Tab-separated table of C-alpha atoms and ligand atoms in Angstrom:
chain	number	residue	atom	x	y	z
Y	1	MET	CA	79.227	102.671	-121.955
Y	2	ASN	CA	79.714	103.240	-118.223
Y	3	ALA	CA	81.811	101.189	-115.816
Y	4	THR	CA	78.904	99.112	-114.542
Y	5	GLN	CA	77.880	98.083	-118.033
Y	6	SER	CA	81.367	97.090	-119.078
Y	7	THR	CA	81.911	94.928	-115.959
Y	8	GLU	CA	78.525	93.369	-116.557
Y	9	MET	CA	79.341	92.722	-120.190
Y	10	SER	CA	82.577	90.952	-119.370
Y	11	GLN	CA	80.830	88.894	-116.693
Y	12	PHE	CA	78.198	87.950	-119.280
Y	13	ALA	CA	80.916	87.054	-121.821
Y	14	THR	CA	82.841	85.020	-119.231
Y	15	ASP	CA	79.748	83.119	-118.161
Y	16	VAL	CA	78.704	82.365	-121.762
Y	17	LEU	CA	82.218	81.159	-122.566
Y	18	HIS	CA	82.343	78.913	-119.533
Y	19	GLY	CA	78.808	77.590	-120.087
Y	20	LEU	CA	79.210	76.707	-123.755
Y	21	TRP	CA	82.705	75.290	-123.283
Y	22	ASP	CA	81.457	73.053	-120.461
Y	23	SER	CA	79.984	69.601	-120.940
Y	24	PRO	CA	77.033	69.361	-120.772
Y	25	LYS	CA	76.514	72.912	-122.100
Y	26	HIS	CA	74.605	75.428	-120.008
Y	27	LEU	CA	73.647	79.131	-119.914
Y	28	SER	CA	72.368	81.052	-116.886
Y	29	SER	CA	68.715	82.074	-116.660
Y	30	LYS	CA	69.797	85.231	-114.829
Y	31	TYR	CA	70.688	86.612	-118.284
Y	32	PHE	CA	67.144	86.137	-119.634
Y	33	TYR	CA	66.042	89.590	-118.500
Y	34	ASP	CA	67.217	92.112	-121.071
Y	35	ASP	CA	64.453	94.504	-122.271
Y	36	GLU	CA	62.916	91.926	-124.620
Y	37	GLY	CA	63.291	89.132	-122.042
Y	38	SER	CA	61.571	91.242	-119.381
Y	39	ARG	CA	58.746	91.971	-121.810
Y	40	LEU	CA	58.376	88.265	-122.627
Y	41	PHE	CA	58.293	87.415	-118.923
Y	42	GLN	CA	55.426	89.918	-118.481
Y	43	GLU	CA	53.635	87.983	-121.242
Y	44	ILE	CA	54.362	84.658	-119.520
Y	45	MET	CA	52.711	85.966	-116.353
Y	46	GLN	CA	49.482	86.478	-118.356
Y	47	LEU	CA	49.457	82.946	-119.838
Y	48	PRO	CA	46.675	80.563	-118.805
Y	49	GLU	CA	49.266	77.824	-118.105
Y	50	TYR	CA	51.478	80.005	-115.899
Y	51	TYR	CA	49.517	79.708	-112.642
Y	52	LEU	CA	52.197	81.091	-110.275
Y	53	THR	CA	51.412	84.810	-110.551
Y	54	GLY	CA	47.671	84.308	-110.053
Y	55	CYS	CA	48.276	82.145	-106.984
Y	56	GLU	CA	50.440	84.727	-105.261
Y	57	LEU	CA	48.002	87.486	-106.190
Y	58	GLU	CA	45.140	85.453	-104.684
Y	59	ILE	CA	47.092	85.048	-101.437
Y	60	PHE	CA	47.744	88.799	-101.249
Y	61	GLU	CA	44.156	89.750	-102.129
Y	62	ARG	CA	42.450	87.345	-99.727
Y	63	GLN	CA	44.918	87.336	-96.849
Y	64	ALA	CA	46.274	90.883	-96.844
Y	65	ASP	CA	44.964	91.443	-93.347
Y	66	ASP	CA	46.587	88.318	-91.876
Y	67	ILE	CA	49.813	89.207	-93.684
Y	68	PHE	CA	49.655	92.733	-92.279
Y	69	LYS	CA	49.168	91.438	-88.724
Y	70	ALA	CA	52.066	89.029	-89.132
Y	71	PHE	CA	54.358	91.733	-90.589
Y	72	ALA	CA	53.341	94.289	-87.961
Y	73	ASN	CA	53.882	91.895	-85.085
Y	74	GLY	CA	52.436	94.454	-82.671
Y	75	SER	CA	53.946	97.579	-84.275
Y	76	ASN	CA	52.713	98.974	-87.580
Y	77	ALA	CA	55.997	100.793	-88.324
Y	78	PHE	CA	58.390	98.938	-90.628
Y	79	ASP	CA	60.419	99.278	-93.806
Y	80	LEU	CA	59.412	97.006	-96.696
Y	81	ILE	CA	62.362	95.986	-98.853
Y	82	GLU	CA	61.700	93.951	-101.973
Y	83	LEU	CA	64.456	92.067	-103.811
Y	84	GLY	CA	63.801	91.670	-107.543
Y	85	ALA	CA	60.677	93.809	-107.417
Y	86	GLY	CA	59.920	93.715	-111.157
Y	87	ASP	CA	56.756	95.698	-111.956
Y	88	GLY	CA	55.475	95.586	-108.376
Y	89	THR	CA	51.851	94.752	-109.314
Y	90	LYS	CA	51.391	92.111	-106.624
Y	91	THR	CA	53.202	94.133	-103.959
Y	92	ALA	CA	50.874	97.075	-104.673
Y	93	VAL	CA	47.990	94.955	-103.335
Y	94	LEU	CA	49.753	94.545	-99.998
Y	95	VAL	CA	50.959	98.147	-99.797
Y	96	SER	CA	47.461	99.433	-100.527
Y	97	HIS	CA	46.000	97.343	-97.703
Y	98	PHE	CA	48.750	98.331	-95.265
Y	99	LEU	CA	48.230	102.041	-95.981
Y	100	GLU	CA	44.455	101.761	-95.577
Y	101	HIS	CA	45.184	100.421	-92.114
Y	102	ASN	CA	47.417	103.373	-91.283
Y	103	ALA	CA	50.677	101.505	-91.451
Y	104	ASP	CA	53.757	103.676	-90.994
Y	105	ILE	CA	55.787	102.105	-93.813
Y	106	SER	CA	58.374	102.890	-96.421
Y	107	TYR	CA	58.977	100.796	-99.549
Y	108	SER	CA	62.389	100.072	-101.116
Y	109	PRO	CA	62.177	98.011	-104.303
Y	110	ILE	CA	65.545	96.678	-105.484
Y	111	ASP	CA	66.040	95.467	-109.037
Y	112	ILE	CA	68.783	94.995	-111.587
Y	113	SER	CA	66.620	96.678	-114.259
Y	114	ALA	CA	66.504	100.489	-114.120
Y	115	GLU	CA	63.623	100.442	-116.590
Y	116	ALA	CA	61.470	98.209	-114.386
Y	117	LEU	CA	62.180	100.443	-111.385
Y	118	ASP	CA	61.171	103.599	-113.295
Y	119	ALA	CA	57.841	102.058	-114.255
Y	120	LEU	CA	57.330	100.844	-110.699
Y	121	SER	CA	58.022	104.192	-109.038
Y	122	GLN	CA	55.720	106.026	-111.460
Y	123	LYS	CA	52.932	103.583	-110.674
Y	124	PHE	CA	53.469	103.759	-106.907
Y	125	ASN	CA	53.846	107.548	-106.847
Y	126	THR	CA	50.495	107.905	-108.618
Y	127	GLU	CA	48.666	105.275	-106.596
Y	128	PHE	CA	50.221	106.029	-103.200
Y	129	PRO	CA	51.301	109.698	-103.138
Y	130	ALA	CA	51.964	109.598	-99.385
Y	131	LEU	CA	54.183	106.501	-99.457
Y	132	ARG	CA	57.912	106.965	-98.887
Y	133	ILE	CA	59.504	105.006	-101.728
Y	134	GLU	CA	63.190	104.657	-102.479
Y	135	THR	CA	64.125	102.540	-105.496
Y	136	ARG	CA	67.589	101.012	-105.624
Y	137	GLN	CA	69.084	99.726	-108.829
Y	138	GLY	CA	71.786	97.070	-108.770
Y	139	ASP	CA	73.068	93.948	-107.116
Y	140	TYR	CA	71.121	92.742	-104.057
Y	141	PHE	CA	74.030	92.288	-101.688
Y	142	ASN	CA	75.885	95.554	-102.189
Y	143	ILE	CA	72.628	97.338	-101.576
Y	144	LEU	CA	71.611	95.170	-98.628
Y	145	GLN	CA	74.895	95.854	-96.916
Y	146	SER	CA	74.049	99.548	-97.092
Y	147	LEU	CA	70.623	98.822	-95.573
Y	148	LYS	CA	72.096	96.923	-92.676
Y	149	ASN	CA	71.935	99.680	-90.101
Y	150	GLY	CA	69.792	101.897	-92.318
Y	151	SER	CA	66.876	103.677	-90.691
Y	152	GLY	CA	67.025	101.818	-87.399
Y	153	ARG	CA	63.449	100.724	-88.093
Y	154	ARG	CA	62.309	97.147	-88.370
Y	155	LYS	CA	62.805	95.613	-91.840
Y	156	VAL	CA	60.556	93.197	-93.705
Y	157	LEU	CA	62.495	91.735	-96.647
Y	158	MET	CA	60.510	90.203	-99.517
Y	159	PHE	CA	61.664	87.782	-102.213
Y	160	LEU	CA	58.497	86.915	-104.114
Y	161	GLY	CA	57.264	85.303	-107.310
Y	162	SER	CA	59.105	81.984	-106.840
Y	163	ASN	CA	62.327	83.739	-107.830
Y	164	ILE	CA	64.075	81.390	-105.402
Y	165	GLY	CA	63.126	78.585	-107.823
Y	166	ASN	CA	65.991	79.566	-110.129
Y	167	PHE	CA	68.554	78.752	-107.410
Y	168	THR	CA	70.044	75.340	-106.716
Y	169	LYS	CA	69.678	74.039	-103.168
Y	170	GLN	CA	73.162	75.279	-102.218
Y	171	GLN	CA	72.677	78.679	-103.871
Y	172	ALA	CA	69.419	79.089	-101.959
Y	173	VAL	CA	71.080	78.353	-98.595
Y	174	ASP	CA	73.969	80.732	-99.391
Y	175	PHE	CA	71.532	83.448	-100.465
Y	176	PHE	CA	69.384	83.230	-97.325
Y	177	GLN	CA	72.450	83.055	-95.059
Y	178	HIS	CA	73.661	86.302	-96.651
Y	179	LEU	CA	70.286	87.888	-96.018
Y	180	ARG	CA	70.405	86.646	-92.422
Y	181	GLU	CA	73.713	88.475	-91.952
Y	182	VAL	CA	72.192	91.871	-92.717
Y	183	MET	CA	69.054	91.263	-90.637
Y	184	ASN	CA	68.370	92.055	-86.993
Y	185	VAL	CA	66.504	89.574	-84.781
Y	186	CYS	CA	63.219	91.509	-85.086
Y	187	ASP	CA	63.352	91.733	-88.904
Y	188	LEU	CA	61.321	89.356	-91.088
Y	189	LEU	CA	61.782	87.632	-94.448
Y	190	PHE	CA	58.813	86.827	-96.736
Y	191	VAL	CA	59.533	84.309	-99.516
Y	192	GLY	CA	57.315	82.999	-102.350
Y	193	PHE	CA	57.628	79.259	-103.072
Y	194	ASP	CA	55.934	77.315	-105.847
Y	195	LEU	CA	54.758	73.979	-104.427
Y	196	GLN	CA	54.923	70.438	-105.806
Y	197	LYS	CA	51.623	69.495	-107.458
Y	198	ASP	CA	50.181	67.501	-110.395
Y	199	PRO	CA	53.217	67.169	-112.682
Y	200	HIS	CA	51.113	67.907	-115.785
Y	201	VAL	CA	50.192	71.323	-114.397
Y	202	ILE	CA	53.866	72.125	-113.792
Y	203	ALA	CA	55.064	70.758	-117.143
Y	204	ASN	CA	52.474	72.876	-119.014
Y	205	ALA	CA	53.507	76.040	-117.158
Y	206	TYR	CA	56.964	75.755	-118.761
Y	207	ASP	CA	55.769	74.624	-122.200
Y	208	ASP	CA	52.822	76.881	-123.057
Y	209	ALA	CA	50.699	76.372	-126.162
Y	210	ALA	CA	51.384	79.881	-127.494
Y	211	GLY	CA	55.148	79.271	-127.452
Y	212	ILE	CA	56.018	82.331	-125.362
Y	213	THR	CA	58.254	80.348	-122.995
Y	214	ALA	CA	60.130	79.005	-126.024
Y	215	ARG	CA	60.693	82.582	-127.248
Y	216	PHE	CA	61.759	83.607	-123.732
Y	217	ASN	CA	64.501	80.946	-123.765
Y	218	LEU	CA	65.539	81.562	-127.394
Y	219	ASN	CA	65.818	85.281	-126.635
Y	220	LEU	CA	69.042	84.590	-124.728
Y	221	LEU	CA	70.598	83.368	-128.009
Y	222	THR	CA	69.443	86.614	-129.648
Y	223	ARG	CA	71.059	88.528	-126.792
Y	224	ILE	CA	74.338	86.641	-127.311
Y	225	ASN	CA	74.146	87.407	-131.047
Y	226	ARG	CA	73.614	91.113	-130.381
Y	227	GLU	CA	75.904	91.730	-127.403
Y	228	LEU	CA	78.694	89.232	-128.088
Y	229	GLY	CA	78.636	89.024	-131.887
Y	230	GLY	CA	77.261	85.491	-132.044
Y	231	ASN	CA	75.719	83.864	-135.093
Y	232	PHE	CA	73.139	81.548	-133.512
Y	233	ASP	CA	70.424	80.621	-136.031
Y	234	LEU	CA	67.276	80.468	-133.886
Y	235	GLU	CA	65.551	78.183	-136.386
Y	236	LYS	CA	68.102	75.502	-135.575
Y	237	PHE	CA	67.228	75.331	-131.870
Y	238	THR	CA	64.071	74.175	-130.156
Y	239	HIS	CA	62.850	74.608	-126.587
Y	240	TYR	CA	62.293	71.523	-124.406
Y	241	ALA	CA	61.033	71.571	-120.809
Y	242	ASN	CA	60.441	68.752	-118.359
Y	243	TYR	CA	59.524	68.198	-114.739
Y	244	ARG	CA	61.134	65.597	-112.473
Y	245	PRO	CA	58.684	64.642	-109.741
Y	246	ILE	CA	61.469	62.818	-107.845
Y	247	ASP	CA	63.271	66.018	-106.874
Y	248	GLY	CA	60.662	68.658	-107.737
Y	249	SER	CA	62.732	70.367	-110.431
Y	250	ALA	CA	61.336	71.795	-113.670
Y	251	ARG	CA	64.172	72.226	-116.175
Y	252	SER	CA	64.345	73.826	-119.573
Y	253	TYR	CA	66.760	73.263	-122.419
Y	254	LEU	CA	67.465	74.508	-125.921
Y	255	MET	CA	68.103	71.549	-128.223
Y	256	SER	CA	70.254	71.739	-131.342
Y	257	ARG	CA	68.106	70.328	-134.163
Y	258	GLU	CA	71.186	69.488	-136.206
Y	259	LYS	CA	74.966	69.195	-136.047
Y	260	GLN	CA	76.266	72.748	-136.347
Y	261	ASP	CA	79.001	75.290	-135.483
Y	262	VAL	CA	78.210	78.577	-133.772
Y	263	ARG	CA	80.692	81.434	-133.885
Y	264	ILE	CA	80.831	84.051	-131.108
Y	265	ASP	CA	83.184	86.891	-132.092
Y	266	ALA	CA	83.579	88.487	-128.638
Y	267	LEU	CA	84.761	85.134	-127.283
Y	268	ASP	CA	86.903	84.471	-130.359
Y	269	ARG	CA	85.597	80.914	-130.400
Y	270	THR	CA	83.480	78.520	-132.418
Y	271	PHE	CA	81.275	76.086	-130.519
Y	272	LEU	CA	80.327	72.690	-131.923
Y	273	PHE	CA	76.862	71.216	-131.398
Y	274	ASP	CA	75.957	67.598	-132.049
Y	275	GLN	CA	72.517	66.858	-133.423
Y	276	TRP	CA	70.076	66.968	-130.466
Y	277	GLU	CA	72.710	68.202	-128.056
Y	278	ALA	CA	71.149	70.197	-125.207
Y	279	ILE	CA	71.969	73.552	-123.613
Y	280	PHE	CA	70.630	73.503	-120.042
Y	281	MET	CA	68.933	76.882	-119.555
Y	282	GLU	CA	66.920	77.069	-116.344
Y	283	ILE	CA	65.868	75.283	-113.185
Y	284	SER	CA	62.515	76.185	-111.584
Y	285	GLN	CA	62.497	74.291	-108.299
Y	286	LYS	CA	59.175	73.214	-106.766
Y	287	TYR	CA	59.046	72.786	-102.995
Y	288	ASN	CA	57.108	70.888	-100.365
Y	289	LEU	CA	56.680	71.968	-96.751
Y	290	SER	CA	59.503	69.854	-95.361
Y	291	MET	CA	61.917	71.262	-97.963
Y	292	ILE	CA	60.889	74.793	-96.974
Y	293	GLU	CA	61.371	73.991	-93.281
Y	294	ARG	CA	64.790	72.486	-93.911
Y	295	LEU	CA	65.877	75.421	-96.065
Y	296	ALA	CA	64.792	77.891	-93.372
Y	297	ALA	CA	66.569	75.969	-90.611
Y	298	GLU	CA	69.802	75.555	-92.583
Y	299	SER	CA	69.823	79.289	-93.333
Y	300	GLY	CA	69.299	80.401	-89.716
Y	301	PHE	CA	65.542	81.064	-89.789
Y	302	ALA	CA	62.355	79.643	-88.294
Y	303	ILE	CA	59.000	79.718	-90.063
Y	304	LYS	CA	56.659	82.200	-88.392
Y	305	GLN	CA	53.625	81.668	-90.617
Y	306	ASN	CA	52.751	80.164	-94.020
Y	307	PHE	CA	50.130	81.558	-96.419
Y	308	TYR	CA	48.645	79.269	-99.087
Y	309	ASP	CA	46.315	79.862	-102.037
Y	310	SER	CA	42.979	78.010	-102.207
Y	311	ARG	CA	44.396	75.192	-104.379
Y	312	ASN	CA	47.574	74.697	-102.316
Y	313	TYR	CA	49.649	75.409	-105.416
Y	314	TYR	CA	51.820	78.079	-103.848
Y	315	CYS	CA	53.116	79.227	-100.462
Y	316	ASP	CA	54.283	82.604	-99.204
Y	317	SER	CA	56.391	81.750	-96.180
Y	318	LEU	CA	57.214	84.276	-93.460
Y	319	TRP	CA	60.506	83.654	-91.655
Y	320	GLN	CA	62.131	85.099	-88.563
Y	321	PRO	CA	65.819	84.834	-87.610
Y	322	SER	CA	66.320	81.906	-85.259
Y	323	GLU	CA	69.896	82.440	-84.154
Y	324	PRO	CA	72.831	84.823	-84.539
Y	325	PRO	CA	74.092	84.778	-88.142
Y	326	THR	CA	77.018	82.522	-88.968
Y	327	VAL	CA	79.698	84.923	-90.163
Y	328	ALA	CA	81.408	83.723	-93.341
Y	329	GLY	CA	85.001	82.656	-92.756
Y	330	GLY	CA	84.483	81.911	-89.048
S	401	AVJ	C1	60.730	84.348	-112.634
S	401	AVJ	C2	62.023	82.488	-111.922
S	401	AVJ	C3	59.780	82.736	-111.152
S	401	AVJ	O1	60.945	79.976	-112.984
S	401	AVJ	O2	58.787	80.253	-112.985
S	401	AVJ	C4	58.903	81.523	-116.285
S	401	AVJ	C5	60.849	82.313	-114.776
S	401	AVJ	N1	60.837	80.696	-116.698
S	401	AVJ	N2	58.803	80.679	-117.338
S	401	AVJ	C6	59.934	80.672	-113.136
S	401	AVJ	C7	60.203	81.531	-115.887
S	401	AVJ	C8	59.974	80.183	-117.580
S	401	AVJ	C9	60.098	82.156	-113.473
S	401	AVJ	N3	60.663	82.925	-112.322
């Protein structure tokens, strides 16, 4: 085990301890993505109920030219930097269009998963042999800091796929303010937001008929069993998701079917569950336009252009810095 893994492990252990000792209990969805979790998320993206991926793909396929013009902003030379790039399938649609139009671009996908990045760079190297691509594995902010005065070229940062949905309001503002700090005034930020819509459509996206989302959530208990020596019995938990139209949040929980004790050796603790006690697992925030505008403004950005799919289910929002960054600590 290398240093990175052991720090990560203790952070995981600390977070699990805190989350299960807390009341109400919670675990963080950022730990969903081990190898099995990443595979299950790929399956989720193929589900008929999970409309998000198709919406963003439609936007990229139909509006690639408008997106290119907005990114280029008069100069077709820029560095594309993608946070949480995953398998890069959707981004490939944009990159392909940009290259066909003789864009002078480089592509830097950043992801926590080395495996995902390997697959991505193989795919991009085959499809786009002339593209300059530099994958970076690890935490967004450490890497971004190093990009700050990188090539001296204009940067277009991308945070796609409604990944922002997993952040609370405050986490989202903090995140975008951090990004603002490493951006120059001419750089751009492109963010994918899932929009508020018929609540049945949203509720079904997080409670699919095939039960893949349930397995995706339960997989975190399997990960705790494997990595922290837990003895969760998956049969004794069931997935529950709901959508609150009042604040636009979809939430998912694992419910304890019965009163039970769960032992986790690495934490040297036993956790008690009441019958039908919940573990809060994930928030997937849905936005409307005024929420997006407010979030941009509070983070030091102005909206340059919004791109919607044909059903108005989803919005890719292009932001430009509106003011000098507020430096943390004064
Ligand atoms: C990867 C955060 C965009 O919240 O829609 C999918 C994760 N969770 N099904 C989302 C997820 C349950 C997904 N994001």
